[in-house]
């Protein structure tokens, strides 16, 4: 397997969910061994690598910070890039937050489909998990219960994500899948961000969701949904799995591992990545970095997205 990048650029623009700041992003090809790198074009192209050591404040979204430069709400775009097995890419952005667009990863998948994927003359390196690692914490919303996440050895990249929200439309939902461009596109990409109507004012009071609207998040009322229809009956569980994959992208290399998340969230996801990377006895990096002959380079492209339901 070879490292990849995109063939051509693609752009998008929109408001950030939490800051409300309007911004533009451009996806651009990057050479082998670059990884996934954000560049703040409003700050002289300041680079922020999508890697665990740059994780900053994490609560309702995942933010990266490097030398005081912040970038918020990276998870949906990173989920699309990581699931599409794109190893090297520049994400040029002129604001502090990735646009939320429709609240899902579908607009980013459409951008990547326009970009196309190109294989590079360098072998892909994988982070292969050798020993299990688990992170557990108390669930403050359900006394006596815990939230947990674990990563386990496997020969492929699999996720299992379980959520349990006391709401008639949510309840217990579980997603289990092998992560590939096709499974991500069909099972997760269109699942949107959601929030509970009762949380809107408290979140606004905390300075969050300033860019939130009925166009970019599912709003759950006490009995149902304010802005239906849902795209999937279990859209909430699917979205949490999307968030999980976006946070696991911060491992910095494709994972060969099985990840199980039980009522986890951005904080647990990123704690898992940080603890994993901090302990090299838990993993190894497989496949050499040696350059390959020119003739091994070739072009490929992602297949088109499925029609909307
Ligand atoms: Zn999300």
PDB file of C-alpha atoms and ligand atoms in Angstrom:
ATOM      1  CA  UNK A   1       0.000   0.000   0.000  1.00  0.00           C
ATOM      2  CA  UNK A   2       1.226   3.458  -0.933  1.00  0.00           C
ATOM      3  CA  UNK A   3       0.751   6.839   0.606  1.00  0.00           C
ATOM      4  CA  UNK A   4      -1.832   9.072  -1.004  1.00  0.00           C
ATOM      5  CA  UNK A   5      -2.655  12.699  -1.562  1.00  0.00           C
ATOM      6  CA  UNK A   6      -5.361  14.484  -3.542  1.00  0.00           C
ATOM      7  CA  UNK A   7      -5.038  15.319  -7.235  1.00  0.00           C
ATOM      8  CA  UNK A   8      -6.604  18.787  -7.348  1.00  0.00           C
ATOM      9  CA  UNK A   9      -7.806  21.476  -4.987  1.00  0.00           C
ATOM     10  CA  UNK A  10     -11.351  21.984  -3.726  1.00  0.00           C
ATOM     11  CA  UNK A  11     -12.868  24.805  -1.682  1.00  0.00           C
ATOM     12  CA  UNK A  12     -15.755  25.388   0.692  1.00  0.00           C
ATOM     13  CA  UNK A  13     -16.895  28.195   2.937  1.00  0.00           C
ATOM     14  CA  UNK A  14     -19.275  28.725   5.796  1.00  0.00           C
ATOM     15  CA  UNK A  15     -19.814  29.631   9.402  1.00  0.00           C
ATOM     16  CA  UNK A  16     -18.105  27.897  12.345  1.00  0.00           C
ATOM     17  CA  UNK A  17     -20.526  26.115  14.699  1.00  0.00           C
ATOM     18  CA  UNK A  18     -19.126  27.419  17.963  1.00  0.00           C
ATOM     19  CA  UNK A  19     -17.436  30.738  17.102  1.00  0.00           C
ATOM     20  CA  UNK A  20     -19.916  31.862  14.455  1.00  0.00           C
ATOM     21  CA  UNK A  21     -16.898  33.099  12.450  1.00  0.00           C
ATOM     22  CA  UNK A  22     -17.257  32.796   8.666  1.00  0.00           C
ATOM     23  CA  UNK A  23     -14.311  31.109   6.979  1.00  0.00           C
ATOM     24  CA  UNK A  24     -13.019  29.506   3.794  1.00  0.00           C
ATOM     25  CA  UNK A  25     -11.171  26.207   3.432  1.00  0.00           C
ATOM     26  CA  UNK A  26      -9.140  24.881   0.542  1.00  0.00           C
ATOM     27  CA  UNK A  27      -7.908  21.298   0.306  1.00  0.00           C
ATOM     28  CA  UNK A  28      -4.572  21.059  -1.523  1.00  0.00           C
ATOM     29  CA  UNK A  29      -2.199  18.216  -2.488  1.00  0.00           C
ATOM     30  CA  UNK A  30       0.801  17.581  -0.228  1.00  0.00           C
ATOM     31  CA  UNK A  31       3.988  15.502  -0.697  1.00  0.00           C
ATOM     32  CA  UNK A  32       4.658  12.136   0.957  1.00  0.00           C
ATOM     33  CA  UNK A  33       5.377  12.225   4.710  1.00  0.00           C
ATOM     34  CA  UNK A  34       3.520  15.530   5.164  1.00  0.00           C
ATOM     35  CA  UNK A  35       0.533  14.038   6.964  1.00  0.00           C
ATOM     36  CA  UNK A  36      -2.678  16.029   7.448  1.00  0.00           C
ATOM     37  CA  UNK A  37      -1.691  19.653   8.030  1.00  0.00           C
ATOM     38  CA  UNK A  38      -3.903  22.697   8.569  1.00  0.00           C
ATOM     39  CA  UNK A  39      -2.409  26.000   7.434  1.00  0.00           C
ATOM     40  CA  UNK A  40      -3.805  29.251   8.791  1.00  0.00           C
ATOM     41  CA  UNK A  41      -3.557  31.358   5.642  1.00  0.00           C
ATOM     42  CA  UNK A  42      -4.600  34.410   7.673  1.00  0.00           C
ATOM     43  CA  UNK A  43      -1.444  33.909   9.777  1.00  0.00           C
ATOM     44  CA  UNK A  44       1.286  33.533   7.121  1.00  0.00           C
ATOM     45  CA  UNK A  45       0.342  29.889   6.449  1.00  0.00           C
ATOM     46  CA  UNK A  46       1.101  28.904  10.051  1.00  0.00           C
ATOM     47  CA  UNK A  47       0.988  25.072  10.055  1.00  0.00           C
ATOM     48  CA  UNK A  48      -0.927  23.043  12.641  1.00  0.00           C
ATOM     49  CA  UNK A  49      -0.413  19.300  12.202  1.00  0.00           C
ATOM     50  CA  UNK A  50      -3.445  17.092  12.868  1.00  0.00           C
ATOM     51  CA  UNK A  51      -1.619  15.127  15.547  1.00  0.00           C
ATOM     52  CA  UNK A  52      -2.292  14.245  19.152  1.00  0.00           C
ATOM     53  CA  UNK A  53       0.370  16.548  20.554  1.00  0.00           C
ATOM     54  CA  UNK A  54      -1.496  19.554  19.125  1.00  0.00           C
ATOM     55  CA  UNK A  55      -4.831  18.758  20.822  1.00  0.00           C
ATOM     56  CA  UNK A  56      -6.040  21.732  22.840  1.00  0.00           C
ATOM     57  CA  UNK A  57      -9.289  22.407  24.626  1.00  0.00           C
ATOM     58  CA  UNK A  58     -11.726  19.618  24.004  1.00  0.00           C
ATOM     59  CA  UNK A  59     -15.353  19.767  25.105  1.00  0.00           C
ATOM     60  CA  UNK A  60     -18.163  20.078  22.604  1.00  0.00           C
ATOM     61  CA  UNK A  61     -15.741  19.946  19.690  1.00  0.00           C
ATOM     62  CA  UNK A  62     -12.095  19.049  19.161  1.00  0.00           C
ATOM     63  CA  UNK A  63      -9.679  21.956  18.895  1.00  0.00           C
ATOM     64  CA  UNK A  64      -6.024  21.990  17.971  1.00  0.00           C
ATOM     65  CA  UNK A  65      -3.543  24.531  19.256  1.00  0.00           C
ATOM     66  CA  UNK A  66       0.102  25.117  18.430  1.00  0.00           C
ATOM     67  CA  UNK A  67       2.167  28.002  19.791  1.00  0.00           C
ATOM     68  CA  UNK A  68      -1.032  29.767  20.820  1.00  0.00           C
ATOM     69  CA  UNK A  69      -2.686  29.433  17.389  1.00  0.00           C
ATOM     70  CA  UNK A  70      -6.077  27.775  17.720  1.00  0.00           C
ATOM     71  CA  UNK A  71      -8.183  25.830  15.247  1.00  0.00           C
ATOM     72  CA  UNK A  72     -11.576  24.511  16.305  1.00  0.00           C
ATOM     73  CA  UNK A  73     -14.019  21.804  15.269  1.00  0.00           C
ATOM     74  CA  UNK A  74     -11.660  19.693  13.197  1.00  0.00           C
ATOM     75  CA  UNK A  75     -13.443  16.364  13.671  1.00  0.00           C
ATOM     76  CA  UNK A  76     -15.880  16.147  10.754  1.00  0.00           C
ATOM     77  CA  UNK A  77     -13.356  17.138   8.099  1.00  0.00           C
ATOM     78  CA  UNK A  78     -10.698  14.861   9.618  1.00  0.00           C
ATOM     79  CA  UNK A  79     -13.167  11.956   9.728  1.00  0.00           C
ATOM     80  CA  UNK A  80     -13.730  12.280   5.971  1.00  0.00           C
ATOM     81  CA  UNK A  81     -10.016  12.598   5.128  1.00  0.00           C
ATOM     82  CA  UNK A  82      -8.977   9.739   7.441  1.00  0.00           C
ATOM     83  CA  UNK A  83     -11.715   7.370   6.289  1.00  0.00           C
ATOM     84  CA  UNK A  84     -10.796   8.065   2.662  1.00  0.00           C
ATOM     85  CA  UNK A  85      -7.224   6.951   3.464  1.00  0.00           C
ATOM     86  CA  UNK A  86      -5.715  10.268   2.394  1.00  0.00           C
ATOM     87  CA  UNK A  87      -2.326  10.390   4.092  1.00  0.00           C
ATOM     88  CA  UNK A  88      -1.009  13.755   2.948  1.00  0.00           C
ATOM     89  CA  UNK A  89      -3.071  16.909   2.505  1.00  0.00           C
ATOM     90  CA  UNK A  90      -2.976  20.628   3.264  1.00  0.00           C
ATOM     91  CA  UNK A  91      -6.113  22.207   4.631  1.00  0.00           C
ATOM     92  CA  UNK A  92      -5.782  25.944   4.101  1.00  0.00           C
ATOM     93  CA  UNK A  93      -8.140  27.945   6.299  1.00  0.00           C
ATOM     94  CA  UNK A  94      -8.553  31.678   6.954  1.00  0.00           C
ATOM     95  CA  UNK A  95     -10.425  31.497  10.257  1.00  0.00           C
ATOM     96  CA  UNK A  96     -10.314  29.976  13.708  1.00  0.00           C
ATOM     97  CA  UNK A  97     -12.890  27.242  13.069  1.00  0.00           C
ATOM     98  CA  UNK A  98     -13.610  24.725  10.312  1.00  0.00           C
ATOM     99  CA  UNK A  99     -16.995  25.576   8.716  1.00  0.00           C
ATOM    100  CA  UNK A 100     -19.782  23.350  10.035  1.00  0.00           C
ATOM    101  CA  UNK A 101     -21.628  23.337   6.652  1.00  0.00           C
ATOM    102  CA  UNK A 102     -24.635  20.984   7.103  1.00  0.00           C
ATOM    103  CA  UNK A 103     -23.335  19.495  10.383  1.00  0.00           C
ATOM    104  CA  UNK A 104     -22.213  16.233   8.777  1.00  0.00           C
ATOM    105  CA  UNK A 105     -19.146  15.040   6.858  1.00  0.00           C
ATOM    106  CA  UNK A 106     -21.064  14.731   3.575  1.00  0.00           C
ATOM    107  CA  UNK A 107     -19.974  18.146   2.172  1.00  0.00           C
ATOM    108  CA  UNK A 108     -16.342  17.213   2.899  1.00  0.00           C
ATOM    109  CA  UNK A 109     -16.805  13.864   1.144  1.00  0.00           C
ATOM    110  CA  UNK A 110     -18.141  15.747  -1.898  1.00  0.00           C
ATOM    111  CA  UNK A 111     -15.060  17.982  -1.822  1.00  0.00           C
ATOM    112  CA  UNK A 112     -12.779  14.934  -1.662  1.00  0.00           C
ATOM    113  CA  UNK A 113     -14.623  13.333  -4.565  1.00  0.00           C
ATOM    114  CA  UNK A 114     -13.901  16.463  -6.633  1.00  0.00           C
ATOM    115  CA  UNK A 115     -10.260  16.316  -5.522  1.00  0.00           C
ATOM    116  CA  UNK A 116      -9.640  12.697  -6.517  1.00  0.00           C
ATOM    117  CA  UNK A 117      -6.936  10.586  -4.885  1.00  0.00           C
ATOM    118  CA  UNK A 118      -3.409  10.036  -6.156  1.00  0.00           C
ATOM    119  CA  UNK A 119      -0.982   7.407  -4.921  1.00  0.00           C
ATOM    120  CA  UNK A 120       2.542   8.522  -4.112  1.00  0.00           C
ATOM    121  CA  UNK A 121       5.818   6.656  -4.537  1.00  0.00           C
ATOM    122  CA  UNK A 122       6.240   6.034  -0.847  1.00  0.00           C
ATOM    123  CA  UNK A 123       4.951   3.147   1.235  1.00  0.00           C
ATOM    124  CA  UNK A 124       2.185   3.917   3.690  1.00  0.00           C
ATOM    125  CA  UNK A 125       3.140   3.551   7.327  1.00  0.00           C
ATOM    126  CA  UNK A 126       0.573   2.231   9.803  1.00  0.00           C
ATOM    127  CA  UNK A 127       0.339   2.556  13.531  1.00  0.00           C
ATOM    128  CA  UNK A 128      -0.281  -1.047  14.570  1.00  0.00           C
ATOM    129  CA  UNK A 129      -1.602  -1.487  18.090  1.00  0.00           C
ATOM    130  CA  UNK A 130       0.107  -4.352  19.966  1.00  0.00           C
ATOM    131  CA  UNK A 131      -1.437  -4.120  23.448  1.00  0.00           C
ATOM    132  CA  UNK A 132      -4.821  -2.903  24.677  1.00  0.00           C
ATOM    133  CA  UNK A 133      -5.295   0.502  26.257  1.00  0.00           C
ATOM    134  CA  UNK A 134      -8.462   1.661  28.008  1.00  0.00           C
ATOM    135  CA  UNK A 135      -9.556   5.008  29.449  1.00  0.00           C
ATOM    136  CA  UNK A 136     -12.511   5.057  31.849  1.00  0.00           C
ATOM    137  CA  UNK A 137     -14.236   7.907  33.679  1.00  0.00           C
ATOM    138  CA  UNK A 138     -17.434   8.361  35.692  1.00  0.00           C
ATOM    139  CA  UNK A 139     -20.511   9.450  33.767  1.00  0.00           C
ATOM    140  CA  UNK A 140     -21.666  12.634  35.499  1.00  0.00           C
ATOM    141  CA  UNK A 141     -25.120  12.417  33.896  1.00  0.00           C
ATOM    142  CA  UNK A 142     -25.766   8.840  35.116  1.00  0.00           C
ATOM    143  CA  UNK A 143     -24.459   8.237  38.665  1.00  0.00           C
ATOM    144  CA  UNK A 144     -22.811   4.846  39.118  1.00  0.00           C
ATOM    145  CA  UNK A 145     -22.181   4.425  35.396  1.00  0.00           C
ATOM    146  CA  UNK A 146     -19.003   4.984  33.433  1.00  0.00           C
ATOM    147  CA  UNK A 147     -17.915   6.246  30.054  1.00  0.00           C
ATOM    148  CA  UNK A 148     -15.077   4.331  28.505  1.00  0.00           C
ATOM    149  CA  UNK A 149     -12.998   3.870  25.407  1.00  0.00           C
ATOM    150  CA  UNK A 150     -10.535   1.157  24.524  1.00  0.00           C
ATOM    151  CA  UNK A 151      -8.165   0.342  21.682  1.00  0.00           C
ATOM    152  CA  UNK A 152      -7.182  -3.261  20.924  1.00  0.00           C
ATOM    153  CA  UNK A 153      -4.906  -5.098  18.497  1.00  0.00           C
ATOM    154  CA  UNK A 154      -6.403  -5.893  15.078  1.00  0.00           C
ATOM    155  CA  UNK A 155      -5.219  -6.336  11.497  1.00  0.00           C
ATOM    156  CA  UNK A 156      -7.620  -3.691  10.173  1.00  0.00           C
ATOM    157  CA  UNK A 157      -9.247  -0.469  11.399  1.00  0.00           C
ATOM    158  CA  UNK A 158     -12.579  -1.128  13.092  1.00  0.00           C
ATOM    159  CA  UNK A 159     -14.733   0.993  15.378  1.00  0.00           C
ATOM    160  CA  UNK A 160     -17.645   0.204  17.668  1.00  0.00           C
ATOM    161  CA  UNK A 161     -19.525   3.132  19.129  1.00  0.00           C
ATOM    162  CA  UNK A 162     -22.313   2.865  21.717  1.00  0.00           C
ATOM    163  CA  UNK A 163     -24.415   5.819  22.871  1.00  0.00           C
ATOM    164  CA  UNK A 164     -27.214   6.045  25.426  1.00  0.00           C
ATOM    165  CA  UNK A 165     -29.207   9.277  25.698  1.00  0.00           C
ATOM    166  CA  UNK A 166     -32.474   9.338  27.665  1.00  0.00           C
ATOM    167  CA  UNK A 167     -34.626  10.598  24.792  1.00  0.00           C
ATOM    168  CA  UNK A 168     -37.496   8.878  22.939  1.00  0.00           C
ATOM    169  CA  UNK A 169     -35.728   9.216  19.564  1.00  0.00           C
ATOM    170  CA  UNK A 170     -32.268   8.237  20.758  1.00  0.00           C
ATOM    171  CA  UNK A 171     -31.948   5.799  23.666  1.00  0.00           C
ATOM    172  CA  UNK A 172     -29.327   3.142  23.075  1.00  0.00           C
ATOM    173  CA  UNK A 173     -27.716   3.094  19.642  1.00  0.00           C
ATOM    174  CA  UNK A 174     -24.686   1.165  18.466  1.00  0.00           C
ATOM    175  CA  UNK A 175     -22.577   1.258  15.326  1.00  0.00           C
ATOM    176  CA  UNK A 176     -19.903  -1.347  14.557  1.00  0.00           C
ATOM    177  CA  UNK A 177     -17.940  -1.251  11.323  1.00  0.00           C
ATOM    178  CA  UNK A 178     -14.755  -1.708   9.392  1.00  0.00           C
ATOM    179  CA  UNK A 179     -13.654   1.808   8.416  1.00  0.00           C
ATOM    180  CA  UNK A 180     -13.164   2.266   4.673  1.00  0.00           C
ATOM    181  CA  UNK A 181     -14.061   4.999   2.174  1.00  0.00           C
ATOM    182  CA  UNK A 182     -17.167   3.022   1.187  1.00  0.00           C
ATOM    183  CA  UNK A 183     -18.428   2.185   4.668  1.00  0.00           C
ATOM    184  CA  UNK A 184     -17.832   5.743   5.844  1.00  0.00           C
ATOM    185  CA  UNK A 185     -19.632   7.216   2.841  1.00  0.00           C
ATOM    186  CA  UNK A 186     -22.640   4.936   3.136  1.00  0.00           C
ATOM    187  CA  UNK A 187     -22.997   4.518   6.901  1.00  0.00           C
ATOM    188  CA  UNK A 188     -21.689   7.664   8.581  1.00  0.00           C
ATOM    189  CA  UNK A 189     -20.867  10.635   6.356  1.00  0.00           C
ATOM    190  CA  UNK A 190     -24.409  12.031   6.205  1.00  0.00           C
ATOM    191  CA  UNK A 191     -25.091  11.787   9.956  1.00  0.00           C
ATOM    192  CA  UNK A 192     -25.376  15.292  11.434  1.00  0.00           C
ATOM    193  CA  UNK A 193     -24.418  17.007  14.651  1.00  0.00           C
ATOM    194  CA  UNK A 194     -27.227  17.167  17.173  1.00  0.00           C
ATOM    195  CA  UNK A 195     -28.093  18.999  20.340  1.00  0.00           C
ATOM    196  CA  UNK A 196     -30.894  19.094  22.873  1.00  0.00           C
ATOM    197  CA  UNK A 197     -33.100  22.186  22.776  1.00  0.00           C
ATOM    198  CA  UNK A 198     -32.833  22.518  26.571  1.00  0.00           C
ATOM    199  CA  UNK A 199     -29.032  22.846  26.218  1.00  0.00           C
ATOM    200  CA  UNK A 200     -29.101  25.680  23.666  1.00  0.00           C
ATOM    201  CA  UNK A 201     -29.302  28.593  26.103  1.00  0.00           C
ATOM    202  CA  UNK A 202     -26.691  27.166  28.525  1.00  0.00           C
ATOM    203  CA  UNK A 203     -24.326  26.519  25.589  1.00  0.00           C
ATOM    204  CA  UNK A 204     -24.864  30.061  24.249  1.00  0.00           C
ATOM    205  CA  UNK A 205     -24.175  31.406  27.734  1.00  0.00           C
ATOM    206  CA  UNK A 206     -20.832  29.533  27.619  1.00  0.00           C
ATOM    207  CA  UNK A 207     -19.983  31.280  24.354  1.00  0.00           C
ATOM    208  CA  UNK A 208     -20.605  28.155  22.281  1.00  0.00           C
ATOM    209  CA  UNK A 209     -22.830  27.355  19.254  1.00  0.00           C
ATOM    210  CA  UNK A 210     -22.819  30.988  18.069  1.00  0.00           C
ATOM    211  CA  UNK A 211     -23.013  29.675  14.518  1.00  0.00           C
ATOM    212  CA  UNK A 212     -25.546  26.951  15.323  1.00  0.00           C
ATOM    213  CA  UNK A 213     -28.829  26.882  13.371  1.00  0.00           C
ATOM    214  CA  UNK A 214     -31.568  24.527  12.256  1.00  0.00           C
ATOM    215  CA  UNK A 215     -29.574  24.176   8.991  1.00  0.00           C
ATOM    216  CA  UNK A 216     -26.462  22.714  10.618  1.00  0.00           C
ATOM    217  CA  UNK A 217     -27.633  20.689  13.626  1.00  0.00           C
ATOM    218  CA  UNK A 218     -30.491  18.397  14.552  1.00  0.00           C
ATOM    219  CA  UNK A 219     -32.318  19.992  17.477  1.00  0.00           C
ATOM    220  CA  UNK A 220     -34.028  17.525  19.803  1.00  0.00           C
ATOM    221  CA  UNK A 221     -37.067  18.721  21.731  1.00  0.00           C
ATOM    222  CA  UNK A 222     -38.250  16.849  24.838  1.00  0.00           C
ATOM    223  CA  UNK A 223     -40.427  14.543  22.709  1.00  0.00           C
ATOM    224  CA  UNK A 224     -39.020  14.612  19.201  1.00  0.00           C
ATOM    225  CA  UNK A 225     -37.013  16.578  16.697  1.00  0.00           C
ATOM    226  CA  UNK A 226     -37.471  20.288  15.868  1.00  0.00           C
ATOM    227  CA  UNK A 227     -36.136  20.106  12.317  1.00  0.00           C
ATOM    228  CA  UNK A 228     -36.813  16.646  10.912  1.00  0.00           C
ATOM    229  CA  UNK A 229     -36.771  14.394   9.096  1.00  0.00           C
ATOM    230  CA  UNK A 230     -33.768  12.455  10.317  1.00  0.00           C
ATOM    231  CA  UNK A 231     -31.410  11.064   7.671  1.00  0.00           C
ATOM    232  CA  UNK A 232     -31.175   7.751   9.571  1.00  0.00           C
ATOM    233  CA  UNK A 233     -33.296   6.471  12.479  1.00  0.00           C
ATOM    234  CA  UNK A 234     -30.042   6.113  14.438  1.00  0.00           C
ATOM    235  CA  UNK A 235     -28.409   9.273  13.086  1.00  0.00           C
ATOM    236  CA  UNK A 236     -27.156  10.171  16.598  1.00  0.00           C
ATOM    237  CA  UNK A 237     -25.144   6.993  17.113  1.00  0.00           C
ATOM    238  CA  UNK A 238     -23.800   7.266  13.585  1.00  0.00           C
ATOM    239  CA  UNK A 239     -22.709  10.853  14.165  1.00  0.00           C
ATOM    240  CA  UNK A 240     -20.875   9.860  17.345  1.00  0.00           C
ATOM    241  CA  UNK A 241     -19.003   7.194  15.373  1.00  0.00           C
ATOM    242  CA  UNK A 242     -18.120   9.870  12.799  1.00  0.00           C
ATOM    243  CA  UNK A 243     -16.780  12.096  15.592  1.00  0.00           C
ATOM    244  CA  UNK A 244     -14.788   9.164  16.973  1.00  0.00           C
ATOM    245  CA  UNK A 245     -13.061   8.512  13.636  1.00  0.00           C
ATOM    246  CA  UNK A 246     -12.302  12.223  13.238  1.00  0.00           C
ATOM    247  CA  UNK A 247     -10.603  12.277  16.627  1.00  0.00           C
ATOM    248  CA  UNK A 248      -8.704   9.030  15.961  1.00  0.00           C
ATOM    249  CA  UNK A 249      -7.214  10.733  12.886  1.00  0.00           C
ATOM    250  CA  UNK A 250      -5.067  12.611  15.402  1.00  0.00           C
ATOM    251  CA  UNK A 251      -3.046   9.403  15.792  1.00  0.00           C
ATOM    252  CA  UNK A 252      -1.226  10.868  12.787  1.00  0.00           C
ATOM    253  CA  UNK A 253      -1.014   7.574  10.880  1.00  0.00           C
ATOM    254  CA  UNK A 254      -3.611   5.054   9.702  1.00  0.00           C
ATOM    255  CA  UNK A 255      -4.484   2.709  12.570  1.00  0.00           C
ATOM    256  CA  UNK A 256      -4.440  -1.059  12.563  1.00  0.00           C
ATOM    257  CA  UNK A 257      -6.620  -1.451  15.640  1.00  0.00           C
ATOM    258  CA  UNK A 258     -10.145  -1.981  16.923  1.00  0.00           C
ATOM    259  CA  UNK A 259     -11.583   0.905  18.931  1.00  0.00           C
ATOM    260  CA  UNK A 260     -14.599   0.544  21.213  1.00  0.00           C
ATOM    261  CA  UNK A 261     -16.272   3.665  22.588  1.00  0.00           C
ATOM    262  CA  UNK A 262     -18.973   3.387  25.252  1.00  0.00           C
ATOM    263  CA  UNK A 263     -20.757   6.718  25.856  1.00  0.00           C
ATOM    264  CA  UNK A 264     -17.468   8.448  25.116  1.00  0.00           C
ATOM    265  CA  UNK A 265     -16.952  11.876  23.565  1.00  0.00           C
ATOM    266  CA  UNK A 266     -14.225  14.159  22.280  1.00  0.00           C
ATOM    267  CA  UNK A 267     -12.468  14.291  25.646  1.00  0.00           C
ATOM    268  CA  UNK A 268     -12.145  10.508  25.998  1.00  0.00           C
ATOM    269  CA  UNK A 269     -11.341  10.052  22.304  1.00  0.00           C
ATOM    270  CA  UNK A 270      -8.434  12.482  22.461  1.00  0.00           C
ATOM    271  CA  UNK A 271      -7.224  11.192  25.832  1.00  0.00           C
ATOM    272  CA  UNK A 272      -6.995   7.735  24.263  1.00  0.00           C
ATOM    273  CA  UNK A 273      -4.954   9.063  21.339  1.00  0.00           C
ATOM    274  CA  UNK A 274      -2.624  11.044  23.607  1.00  0.00           C
ATOM    275  CA  UNK A 275      -2.021   8.130  25.983  1.00  0.00           C
ATOM    276  CA  UNK A 276      -1.489   5.733  23.106  1.00  0.00           C
ATOM    277  CA  UNK A 277       1.081   7.961  21.420  1.00  0.00           C
ATOM    278  CA  UNK A 278       2.826   8.586  24.755  1.00  0.00           C
ATOM    279  CA  UNK A 279       3.540   4.859  25.273  1.00  0.00           C
ATOM    280  CA  UNK A 280       5.512   3.347  22.361  1.00  0.00           C
ATOM    281  CA  UNK A 281       5.377  -0.102  24.017  1.00  0.00           C
ATOM    282  CA  UNK A 282       1.703  -0.259  22.951  1.00  0.00           C
ATOM    283  CA  UNK A 283       2.304  -0.063  19.198  1.00  0.00           C
ATOM    284  CA  UNK A 284       4.715  -0.372  16.329  1.00  0.00           C
ATOM    285  CA  UNK A 285       4.979   1.354  12.978  1.00  0.00           C
ATOM    286  CA  UNK A 286       4.830  -1.119  10.117  1.00  0.00           C
ATOM    287  CA  UNK A 287       6.101  -0.901   6.527  1.00  0.00           C
ATOM    288  CA  UNK A 288       9.307   0.715   5.355  1.00  0.00           C
ATOM    289  CA  UNK A 289       9.623   4.282   4.148  1.00  0.00           C
ATOM    290  CA  UNK A 290      11.749   3.371   1.157  1.00  0.00           C
ATOM    291  CA  UNK A 291      10.979   5.111  -2.119  1.00  0.00           C
ATOM    292  CA  UNK A 292       9.581   3.002  -4.945  1.00  0.00           C
ATOM    293  CA  UNK A 293      10.109   3.072  -8.716  1.00  0.00           C
ATOM    294  CA  UNK A 294       8.315   5.744 -10.755  1.00  0.00           C
ATOM    295  CA  UNK A 295       6.205   3.106 -12.515  1.00  0.00           C
ATOM    296  CA  UNK A 296       4.444   2.275  -9.255  1.00  0.00           C
ATOM    297  CA  UNK A 297       2.715   5.663  -9.197  1.00  0.00           C
ATOM    298  CA  UNK A 298      -0.780   5.726 -10.654  1.00  0.00           C
ATOM    299  CA  UNK A 299      -4.026   7.621 -10.391  1.00  0.00           C
ATOM    300  CA  UNK A 300      -7.270   6.587  -8.829  1.00  0.00           C
ATOM    301  CA  UNK A 301     -10.451   8.363  -7.804  1.00  0.00           C
ATOM    302  CA  UNK A 302     -13.166   7.964  -5.230  1.00  0.00           C
ATOM    303  CA  UNK A 303     -16.466   6.608  -6.481  1.00  0.00           C
ATOM    304  CA  UNK A 304     -19.489   8.940  -6.409  1.00  0.00           C
ATOM    305  CA  UNK A 305     -21.649   9.460  -3.357  1.00  0.00           C
ATOM    306  CA  UNK A 306     -24.987   7.640  -3.032  1.00  0.00           C
ATOM    307  CA  UNK A 307     -28.184   9.568  -3.717  1.00  0.00           C
ATOM    308  CA  UNK A 308     -29.889  11.157  -0.717  1.00  0.00           C
ATOM    309  CA  UNK A 309     -32.627   9.148   0.996  1.00  0.00           C
TER     310      UNK A 309
HETATM  311 ZN1  LIG B   1     -19.677  15.977  15.486  1.00  0.00          ZN
END
